[in-house]
């Protein structure tokens, strides 16, 4: 049976708190942990498939133009080579930006440097790689294509919904205090540890793809469309994913190429992207230019708020980095101008990377807020507290539960924040300037439709099944905890099966919606099972206590196997957000406090202390939620100091397409991260009263670091990442 829950109004029942098992929120270990740490968990490329051929992608080396693959014959004669495939389906650009889109088909036209144009298939990987290098390709590059891209002199269109309210120019001119500043951020790569990888098998009817994916419910349709099959003939398997960070939201080129090859050759084909290809042909986060205008009255209350951004993407891609997402709801300011312009550039597709929008939007907003606080000599914590609106500033709807003020206050206290002394260049230790900075955190709460099947087996254990993915986020763990809590079982007795499209379609992992959405589907299925158990016992469901594998009502206590009498109970839960999404502004909030040391001679920044206090609704597992927040803060350090995907202006290739040169923070870059989760229930967020977790920790984090750098040495760098060269250029006399 399918039982549906559509969230049309806040779910005030707080059912999880009323349950008896007491496992929700507990810092339980991951059930998938031992398999991952011992190497027995199979990732996409690791399946032993008999007779599997190896494919290597050949990618374009021009910015835009015509491509002809010439050397097919010569390459086919090389040892072990089976085929060179340059099917038109292969040159299709997999839609990376937004899940659910169909790929754009193009024949022999290349739209960016790095676009896949052919797949060389051989008996071994070495043979395929060698042949791929030898393949002769002729290009006719469009005149001026490269210059156009790098002058950023491209056609621009307005993206998404703008907010134009009141008169910002007037507010700016009448303000007691105002800042009008422009910041830039550079392209980012999602940089998952596991590169994009697929093994395709075709039995003449069904295409099976082992792949590393985040959103199976959409990916199955995307792949079916790309290869020309009905979706029911496509089977995706993705139980373990070595990080996605947005880059695996959509199917990627290697999966399509492997599928086309397997269907043509009648043999299984594996394609694993080289690390350079992950950079070159999966996707990037758009670079951004952001103008912030903040107008405040004498007390520091915002009367005007402007956030105008310029981002880019390929022609015909309809994703734009939603830079202003949190700016729409975070602070006051009745006169508002919030908009995004999208430039069309022939650079690798821009898509979702780790908290699309807020990651780079919040870091700039929070740096600009710091500039305003400095301008008026107000404690930046106090400036934020004075600007928390009562209602959504342009939609005039209420907020759902919002712990921003608590996070700011508690975070400041824990860190030992000194808001009175905000002049720069106050403290020196040897050759290091020491400073502190803070920022708010905010990330919109998203939900996605989800289904999950829960079976209470005759032996009294349970199985949860959904095509939901666990991309390292802890999905296996929290879904087991939700089912355990609702059904009165030790989570050890709940087997969670994920990442297979033969299971009901879960929410997928994206936009931090995974746990709250698929978790609500599990919750709903469990409610259905509870009803059936109550029926068997002849009591009302609310009077039923389930604990440790027993059903208890009044003075009766029956073990599940006895109650079930040899028959399992199976329920499929379906969850969807309803009217509640339009009636409340729901988001996760927090505050960052950090201390940095900036070298007075070299401009090198070291983050010495970093605290994050977050309100993200009910915590489903304290350990996995804390880890997620830490991960976000680590990305914040990268965004603040090092991450910068650099395109060569001579030919358009990415200069630093690997994890050595594109530097994501490593252990030495990261101090102890002090993460605090405040107690919260948000009935408007989900029936679990839980919100998103995964991306919150990045949203604003880099702003806190930028602000600390300014406080340390008086250098305000308005171009992220804040590399030593940029700081050094402005350093005071040491
Ligand atoms: Mo996320 S960057 O929406 O996977």
XYZ file of N, CA and C and ligand atoms in Angstrom, residues 214 244-247 249 283 352-356 443 471 509-513 695, ligand 1:
64
model
N 23.775 11.201 -7.833
C 23.079 11.729 -6.665
C 21.557 11.594 -6.743
N 29.671 13.923 -4.124
C 29.033 14.426 -5.340
C 29.167 15.939 -5.397
N 28.703 16.593 -4.321
C 28.816 18.045 -4.183
C 28.175 18.770 -5.358
N 27.176 18.141 -5.962
C 26.453 18.753 -7.068
C 26.854 18.198 -8.420
N 28.079 17.713 -8.530
C 28.575 17.311 -9.847
C 27.966 16.006 -10.339
N 24.570 15.396 -9.763
C 23.115 15.593 -9.766
C 22.512 15.076 -11.063
N 31.552 19.953 -14.750
C 30.971 21.292 -14.610
C 31.743 22.113 -13.606
N 25.324 23.186 -10.253
C 25.280 23.241 -8.795
C 26.571 22.691 -8.199
N 27.224 23.479 -7.404
C 28.403 23.028 -6.659
C 28.196 23.419 -5.203
N 28.212 22.461 -4.292
C 28.187 22.717 -2.855
C 27.460 24.000 -2.458
N 26.185 23.874 -2.206
C 25.360 25.017 -1.794
C 25.292 26.094 -2.868
N 24.792 25.696 -4.054
C 24.663 26.674 -5.125
C 23.911 27.904 -4.622
N 20.841 29.216 4.690
C 20.643 28.402 3.491
C 19.162 28.056 3.416
N 25.577 10.044 -0.339
C 26.791 10.536 -0.997
C 27.870 10.874 0.034
N 19.907 13.033 -3.530
C 20.736 13.891 -2.687
C 21.056 15.162 -3.441
N 20.473 16.262 -3.036
C 20.737 17.547 -3.684
C 20.066 18.621 -2.863
N 20.633 19.803 -2.893
C 19.998 20.940 -2.229
C 19.715 20.707 -0.759
N 20.470 19.836 -0.135
C 20.319 19.508 1.296
C 18.941 18.945 1.646
N 18.213 18.438 0.652
C 16.843 18.005 0.947
C 16.728 16.511 1.265
N 24.528 21.541 3.379
C 25.223 22.679 2.769
C 25.339 23.893 3.672
Mo 23.940 20.043 -4.304
S 25.460 21.257 -4.924
O 22.498 20.741 -4.738
O 24.308 18.491 -4.742
